[in-house]
Coordinates of C-alpha atoms and ligand atoms in Angstrom, one line a residue:
X1 CA 37.6 35.4 -25.5
X2 CA 34.5 37.3 -26.4
X3 CA 33.2 39.7 -23.8
X4 CA 29.7 38.7 -24.8
X5 CA 29.6 36.1 -22.0
X6 CA 30.0 38.8 -19.4
X7 CA 27.6 41.2 -21.0
X8 CA 24.3 42.1 -19.5
X9 CA 22.6 40.8 -22.6
X10 CA 24.1 37.3 -22.2
X11 CA 23.1 37.2 -18.5
X12 CA 19.6 38.2 -19.5
X13 CA 19.3 35.4 -22.1
X14 CA 20.9 32.9 -19.7
X15 CA 18.2 33.5 -17.1
X16 CA 15.2 34.2 -19.2
X17 CA 15.5 31.3 -21.7
X18 CA 15.5 28.4 -19.1
X19 CA 12.6 30.1 -17.3
X20 CA 10.6 30.3 -20.6
X21 CA 11.4 26.7 -21.4
X22 CA 10.3 25.6 -18.0
X23 CA 7.0 27.5 -18.2
X24 CA 6.4 26.0 -21.7
X25 CA 7.2 22.5 -20.4
X26 CA 4.9 22.9 -17.4
X27 CA 2.1 24.2 -19.6
X28 CA 2.5 21.5 -22.3
X29 CA 2.6 18.7 -19.7
X30 CA -0.9 17.2 -19.7
X31 CA -0.6 15.7 -16.2
X32 CA -3.3 17.6 -14.3
X33 CA -3.4 16.9 -10.5
X34 CA -6.5 17.8 -8.6
X35 CA -7.1 19.5 -5.2
X36 CA -7.8 16.9 -2.6
X37 CA -11.0 17.2 -0.5
X38 CA -10.4 19.3 2.7
X39 CA -11.0 16.3 5.0
X40 CA -8.2 14.5 3.2
X41 CA -5.7 17.1 4.3
X42 CA -6.8 17.1 7.9
X43 CA -5.2 15.2 10.8
X44 CA -7.1 13.7 13.7
X45 CA -5.8 13.3 17.3
X46 CA -8.2 10.3 17.4
X47 CA -5.8 8.5 15.1
X48 CA -2.9 8.8 17.6
X49 CA -2.6 5.8 19.9
X50 CA -1.7 5.8 23.6
X51 CA 1.2 3.4 23.1
X52 CA 4.4 3.6 21.0
X53 CA 7.4 1.7 20.0
X54 CA 9.4 4.5 18.3
X55 CA 12.4 2.3 17.5
X56 CA 11.0 -0.9 16.1
X57 CA 14.1 -1.7 14.1
X58 CA 15.9 -2.2 17.4
X59 CA 15.5 -5.9 18.2
X60 CA 14.0 -6.7 14.8
X61 CA 15.4 -9.4 12.7
X62 CA 15.3 -10.0 9.0
X63 CA 14.0 -13.1 7.2
X64 CA 14.9 -14.3 3.7
X65 CA 17.5 -11.6 3.2
X66 CA 18.3 -11.3 -0.5
X67 CA 15.8 -14.0 -1.4
X68 CA 12.6 -11.9 -1.2
X69 CA 12.4 -9.1 -3.7
X70 CA 9.9 -6.6 -2.4
X71 CA 7.6 -8.9 -0.5
X72 CA 4.6 -6.5 -0.5
X73 CA 1.9 -8.4 1.3
X74 CA 2.3 -11.4 3.6
X75 CA -0.2 -14.0 4.6
X76 CA 0.1 -16.7 7.2
X77 CA -1.2 -20.2 6.6
X78 CA -1.7 -21.6 10.1
X79 CA -2.1 -25.3 9.0
X80 CA 1.3 -25.5 7.3
X81 CA 3.0 -22.8 9.4
X82 CA 4.1 -21.2 6.1
X83 CA 4.2 -17.5 5.2
X84 CA 3.1 -16.7 1.6
X85 CA 4.3 -13.5 0.0
X86 CA 4.3 -11.9 -3.4
X87 CA 7.5 -10.5 -4.9
X88 CA 8.2 -7.9 -7.6
X89 CA 9.8 -10.6 -9.9
X90 CA 6.4 -12.3 -10.1
X91 CA 7.1 -15.0 -7.6
X92 CA 4.8 -16.0 -4.9
X93 CA 7.2 -17.4 -2.3
X94 CA 6.7 -19.5 0.7
X95 CA 8.7 -19.0 3.8
X96 CA 9.2 -21.5 6.6
X97 CA 10.3 -19.2 9.5
X98 CA 12.7 -20.4 12.1
X99 CA 13.4 -19.0 15.6
X100 CA 16.8 -18.0 14.3
X101 CA 15.9 -15.7 11.3
X102 CA 18.9 -16.8 9.2
X103 CA 17.7 -20.4 9.3
X104 CA 14.4 -19.6 7.7
X105 CA 13.8 -21.3 4.4
X106 CA 12.5 -19.5 1.3
X107 CA 10.9 -21.5 -1.5
X108 CA 10.0 -20.1 -5.0
X109 CA 6.5 -21.4 -5.2
X110 CA 4.5 -20.1 -8.2
X111 CA 5.4 -17.3 -10.7
X112 CA 2.3 -15.4 -11.8
X113 CA 4.2 -13.6 -14.6
X114 CA 2.8 -10.4 -13.1
X115 CA 3.2 -8.5 -9.8
X116 CA 1.5 -10.4 -7.0
X117 CA 0.4 -8.0 -4.3
X118 CA -2.5 -9.1 -2.0
X119 CA -2.7 -12.7 -0.9
X120 CA -5.5 -14.6 0.9
X121 CA -6.5 -18.2 1.4
X122 CA -9.6 -19.6 -0.3
X123 CA -12.0 -22.0 1.4
X124 CA -10.9 -25.0 -0.6
X125 CA -7.1 -25.0 0.0
X126 CA -6.5 -22.6 -2.9
X127 CA -4.4 -19.3 -2.7
X128 CA -6.1 -16.2 -4.0
X129 CA -3.7 -13.5 -5.4
X130 CA -4.5 -9.9 -6.3
X131 CA -2.0 -9.5 -9.1
X132 CA -1.4 -5.8 -10.0
X133 CA -1.1 -6.6 -13.7
X134 CA -3.1 -9.8 -14.2
X135 CA -6.2 -9.4 -12.0
X136 CA -7.6 -11.8 -9.4
X137 CA -6.0 -15.2 -9.6
X138 CA -6.8 -18.6 -8.1
X139 CA -3.8 -20.8 -7.5
X140 CA -4.5 -24.4 -6.6
X141 CA -3.0 -25.5 -3.2
X142 CA -0.5 -27.8 -4.9
X143 CA 0.7 -24.8 -7.0
X144 CA 0.1 -26.7 -10.3
X145 CA -2.8 -24.6 -11.7
X146 CA -3.3 -20.8 -11.9
X147 CA -6.6 -19.6 -13.1
X148 CA -7.7 -16.0 -13.8
X149 CA -10.9 -15.3 -12.0
X150 CA -11.6 -11.7 -13.1
X151 CA -9.8 -8.7 -14.5
X152 CA -12.5 -6.2 -15.2
X153 CA -15.9 -4.9 -14.0
X154 CA -18.6 -3.0 -15.9
X155 CA -16.3 -3.2 -18.9
X156 CA -13.5 -1.4 -17.2
X157 CA -10.3 -3.3 -16.7
X158 CA -8.4 -3.3 -13.4
X159 CA -5.0 -1.8 -13.6
X160 CA -3.7 -2.2 -10.1
X161 CA -5.5 -5.2 -8.5
X162 CA -4.2 -4.6 -5.0
X163 CA -5.6 -6.5 -2.1
X164 CA -8.1 -9.3 -1.4
X165 CA -10.0 -10.9 1.5
X166 CA -12.2 -13.9 1.5
X167 CA -15.6 -14.1 3.2
X168 CA -16.9 -17.2 5.0
X169 CA -19.6 -17.3 2.3
X170 CA -16.8 -17.9 -0.3
X171 CA -17.2 -14.4 -1.9
X172 CA -13.9 -12.7 -2.7
X173 CA -13.7 -9.0 -1.8
X174 CA -10.9 -7.0 -3.4
X175 CA -9.6 -3.6 -4.4
X176 CA -8.4 -2.1 -7.7
X177 CA -6.3 0.9 -6.7
X178 CA -6.6 2.5 -10.2
X179 CA -8.3 1.8 -13.5
X180 CA -6.2 4.6 -15.1
X181 CA -2.6 3.9 -14.1
X182 CA -0.8 0.6 -14.0
X183 CA 1.4 -0.6 -11.2
X184 CA 4.7 0.8 -12.5
X185 CA 3.0 4.2 -12.7
X186 CA 1.5 4.0 -9.2
X187 CA 3.3 7.2 -8.1
X188 CA 1.3 9.1 -10.7
X189 CA -1.9 7.7 -9.4
X190 CA -1.0 9.1 -6.0
X191 CA 0.3 12.4 -7.3
X192 CA -2.7 13.1 -9.5
X193 CA -5.1 13.0 -6.5
X194 CA -8.1 11.8 -8.4
X195 CA -10.3 8.8 -7.4
X196 CA -9.8 6.0 -9.9
X197 CA -10.1 3.2 -7.3
X198 CA -12.8 0.6 -6.8
X199 CA -14.0 -1.8 -4.2
X200 CA -15.2 -5.0 -5.8
X201 CA -16.5 -8.5 -5.2
X202 CA -16.2 -11.7 -7.1
X203 CA -18.7 -14.6 -6.4
X204 CA -17.2 -17.9 -7.6
X205 CA -20.6 -19.6 -7.7
X206 CA -21.9 -17.2 -10.3
X207 CA -18.6 -15.8 -11.8
X208 CA -20.0 -12.3 -11.4
X209 CA -17.7 -9.4 -10.6
X210 CA -19.5 -6.5 -8.9
X211 CA -18.5 -2.9 -8.2
X212 CA -19.4 -2.2 -4.6
X213 CA -17.9 1.3 -4.4
X214 CA -16.3 3.5 -7.0
X215 CA -14.4 6.9 -7.0
X216 CA -12.0 5.7 -4.3
X217 CA -8.6 7.3 -3.7
X218 CA -6.1 4.5 -4.5
X219 CA -8.1 1.8 -2.8
X220 CA -5.5 -0.4 -1.1
X221 CA -5.6 -2.9 1.8
X222 CA -8.8 -4.7 2.7
X223 CA -9.9 -7.0 5.5
X224 CA -13.1 -8.8 6.3
X225 CA -14.5 -8.1 9.8
X226 CA -14.5 -11.1 12.2
X227 CA -18.3 -11.0 12.3
X228 CA -18.5 -11.0 8.5
X229 CA -20.8 -7.9 8.5
X230 CA -18.4 -5.5 6.9
X231 CA -15.1 -4.9 5.1
X232 CA -12.5 -2.4 6.3
X233 CA -10.5 -0.9 3.4
X234 CA -7.8 1.8 3.1
X235 CA -7.4 4.8 0.8
X236 CA -3.8 5.6 0.8
X237 CA -3.4 9.3 -0.3
X238 CA -6.3 10.6 1.8
X239 CA -5.1 8.6 4.9
X240 CA -8.4 7.1 5.7
X241 CA -9.8 3.6 6.3
X242 CA -13.5 3.0 5.9
X243 CA -16.0 0.3 6.7
X244 CA -18.3 -1.1 4.0
X245 CA -21.4 -2.9 5.4
X246 CA -22.0 -5.7 3.0
X247 CA -25.8 -6.3 3.3
X248 CA -26.7 -2.7 3.9
X249 CA -24.3 -1.5 1.2
X250 CA -23.4 1.4 3.5
X251 CA -20.0 3.2 4.1
X252 CA -18.8 4.6 7.4
X253 CA -15.4 6.0 8.5
X254 CA -13.3 3.5 10.4
X255 CA -10.3 5.7 11.1
X256 CA -9.2 8.9 9.4
X257 CA -6.7 11.7 9.6
X258 CA -3.9 9.1 10.0
X259 CA -0.3 10.3 10.6
X260 CA 0.8 8.2 7.7
X261 CA -0.4 6.7 4.4
X262 CA -2.2 3.4 5.0
X263 CA -1.4 0.4 2.8
X264 CA -2.4 -3.2 3.8
X265 CA -4.7 -3.9 6.7
X266 CA -4.8 -7.3 8.4
X267 CA -7.0 -8.8 11.1
X268 CA -5.1 -10.9 13.6
X269 CA -7.9 -13.2 14.8
X270 CA -7.6 -11.6 18.2
X271 CA -9.6 -8.3 18.2
X272 CA -7.2 -6.1 16.3
X273 CA -6.4 -4.9 12.9
X274 CA -2.9 -4.0 11.9
X275 CA -2.5 -1.1 9.4
X276 CA 0.8 -0.8 7.7
X277 CA 2.0 2.7 6.7
X278 CA 5.0 2.9 4.3
X279 CA 5.6 6.5 5.2
X280 CA 4.6 9.1 7.7
X281 CA 3.4 12.4 6.5
X282 CA 6.6 14.3 6.0
X283 CA 6.6 18.1 5.7
X284 CA 7.1 17.7 1.9
X285 CA 4.2 15.3 1.5
X286 CA 2.1 17.6 3.5
X287 CA 2.8 20.6 1.2
X288 CA 2.5 18.5 -1.9
X289 CA -0.9 17.1 -1.0
X290 CA -2.1 20.6 -0.4
X291 CA -0.8 22.2 -3.7
X292 CA -1.5 20.4 -7.0
X293 CA 1.1 22.4 -8.8
X294 CA 3.8 20.9 -6.5
X295 CA 2.5 17.4 -7.4
X296 CA 2.7 18.3 -11.1
X297 CA 6.3 19.5 -10.8
X298 CA 7.1 16.2 -8.9
X299 CA 5.4 14.2 -11.6
X300 CA 7.4 16.0 -14.3
X301 CA 10.6 15.3 -12.4
X302 CA 9.5 11.7 -12.1
X303 CA 9.3 11.4 -15.9
X304 CA 13.0 12.2 -16.0
X305 CA 13.9 9.5 -13.5
X306 CA 13.4 11.2 -10.2
X307 CA 11.9 8.9 -7.5
X308 CA 9.1 10.9 -6.0
X309 CA 8.1 8.3 -3.5
X310 CA 10.4 9.4 -0.7
X311 CA 9.2 7.6 2.3
X312 CA 10.3 7.7 5.9
X313 CA 9.3 6.7 9.4
X314 CA 7.2 3.7 8.3
X315 CA 5.4 1.6 10.7
X316 CA 2.3 -0.4 11.7
X317 CA -0.7 0.9 13.6
X318 CA -2.6 -1.5 15.8
X319 CA -6.3 -0.6 16.1
X320 CA -9.3 -2.3 17.7
X321 CA -12.5 -3.5 16.0
X322 CA -14.0 0.0 16.3
X323 CA -11.0 1.7 14.7
X324 CA -9.7 3.0 18.0
X325 CA -5.9 3.2 17.8
X326 CA -4.0 1.0 20.4
X327 CA -0.3 1.1 19.5
X328 CA 2.1 2.3 16.8
X329 CA 5.3 0.4 16.0
X330 CA 7.5 2.6 13.8
X331 CA 11.1 3.9 13.3
X332 CA 12.4 7.0 11.7
X333 CA 15.0 4.8 9.9
X334 CA 12.3 2.6 8.4
X335 CA 10.5 3.0 5.1
X336 CA 8.2 1.3 2.6
X337 CA 6.6 -1.1 5.2
X338 CA 3.5 -2.2 3.3
X339 CA 2.0 -5.0 5.5
X340 CA 2.0 -6.0 9.1
X341 CA 0.8 -9.4 10.3
X342 CA 0.8 -10.6 13.9
X343 CA 1.7 -14.2 14.3
X344 CA 2.1 -15.4 17.9
X345 CA 4.2 -12.8 19.7
X346 CA 5.7 -11.5 16.6
X347 CA 4.9 -8.7 14.1
X348 CA 5.9 -9.6 10.6
X349 CA 6.3 -6.8 8.1
X350 CA 6.3 -6.9 4.3
X351 CA 7.8 -4.2 2.1
X352 CA 7.6 -2.6 -1.3
X353 CA 11.3 -2.0 -1.4
X354 CA 13.4 -4.3 0.9
X355 CA 14.6 -7.8 0.1
X356 CA 13.4 -9.3 3.4
X357 CA 10.5 -9.7 5.8
X358 CA 11.1 -7.9 9.0
X359 CA 10.1 -9.6 12.3
X360 CA 9.8 -8.1 15.8
X361 CA 9.0 -9.8 19.1
X362 CA 6.4 -7.4 20.4
X363 CA 6.3 -9.1 23.8
X364 CA 10.0 -8.4 24.2
X365 CA 9.8 -5.0 22.5
X366 CA 6.3 -3.7 23.4
X367 CA 4.8 -0.3 22.6
X368 CA 4.7 1.8 25.8
X369 CA 3.2 5.0 27.1
X370 CA 5.4 8.0 26.4
X371 CA 6.9 9.6 29.4
Ligands
NAG1 C1 22.4 -13.5 9.8 O1 23.0 -13.2 8.6 C2 23.5 -11.9 8.5 C3 23.9 -11.6 7.0 O2 24.5 -12.7 6.5 C4 24.6 -11.6 9.5 O3 25.0 -10.3 9.4 C5 24.1 -11.9 10.9 O4 25.1 -11.8 11.8 C6 23.5 -13.3 10.9 N1 22.8 -13.5 12.2 C7 23.0 -14.5 13.0 C8 22.2 -14.5 14.3 O5 23.7 -15.5 12.7
NAG2 C1 -10.0 -22.3 -7.3 O1 -9.7 -23.4 -8.1 C2 -10.0 -24.7 -7.5 C3 -9.5 -25.8 -8.4 O2 -8.2 -25.7 -8.7 C4 -11.4 -24.8 -7.1 O3 -11.7 -26.0 -6.4 C5 -11.8 -23.6 -6.2 O4 -13.2 -23.6 -5.9 C6 -11.5 -22.3 -6.9 N1 -11.7 -21.2 -6.0 C7 -12.3 -20.1 -6.4 C8 -12.5 -19.0 -5.4 O5 -12.7 -19.9 -7.5

């Protein structure tokens, strides 16, 4: 055996070559994350509620286990008592829930051929779907007809049509999280830290799609206020939800400095919004959001199959109409919770990862003051 392998010269090359290769790869990689605005890195004690349920998996049960493939958003249709949810295999599914979770019935309703995310009910019995790949869809109530309403604005195509809410005036308000990255690349949209999201409206009487706000950071969940004066929408990477006043065309902060990354937001018809957070701010996320080079390294690793979206301690934050936090339902063993909908005494949660809808009786397992 040659002594070369033990020589100082070999050790020199064995260390220096991988370092040089790494530097070259880093430099050649064109992914160029940005610094986030200072307020996006801040935390606010005003976002911390007085009440907590820190173990919301305890007592929770699971609906449609194995029959729902990543049910991201969920919408409750009170007339039929059915829950509609969009799955990663393109199916919009309908769930008839039962007191005993295992007896709930899941029906494959309509397959969009895309990735249905946000779901809302139109004023004429139709179901409106924000499909990440397809755009904004109108599915007739009988499920027989699917029509594309819009997939671009100002000549720029949507690439992650994300969430939708319907005004009493019939106008559809929705978000496009990114016009640069498509849904399967959403991790890069988050890691890049640049605002490619838009808040939009579609008026079915005129067929016009309008850009209400641009330069948003991964514009995600959206909900119409009960008095119809404004929308509340979430920007995930900067942990903020804002109000958009429709007639004044004015923006105001609703809640910011959240302890997690906000996804869908839902109004419960009873004075509260529910903001789902798929992950809390872990120490790694905190560092990564501060330093763009860490996000670049993460993105490079992601190109070789590393999943950068490590999420933990997911939950749902209940806030009042002014954005004042009331209660947080979460669990350190939970992740990827993307929607929270209150139906009766239960909180129903959708997910970007799991193959079920989670349900918790919040009368039986309420959030409480910490001792
Ligand atoms: C529901 O089904 C799951 C999985 O099949 C099982 O582990 C659980 O015990 C069932 N629960 C009830 C209440 O039957
Ligand atoms: C959706 O399509 C139905 C016909 O299937 C129509 O009656 C309804 O007005 C449409 N809704 C929107 C918002 O375009």
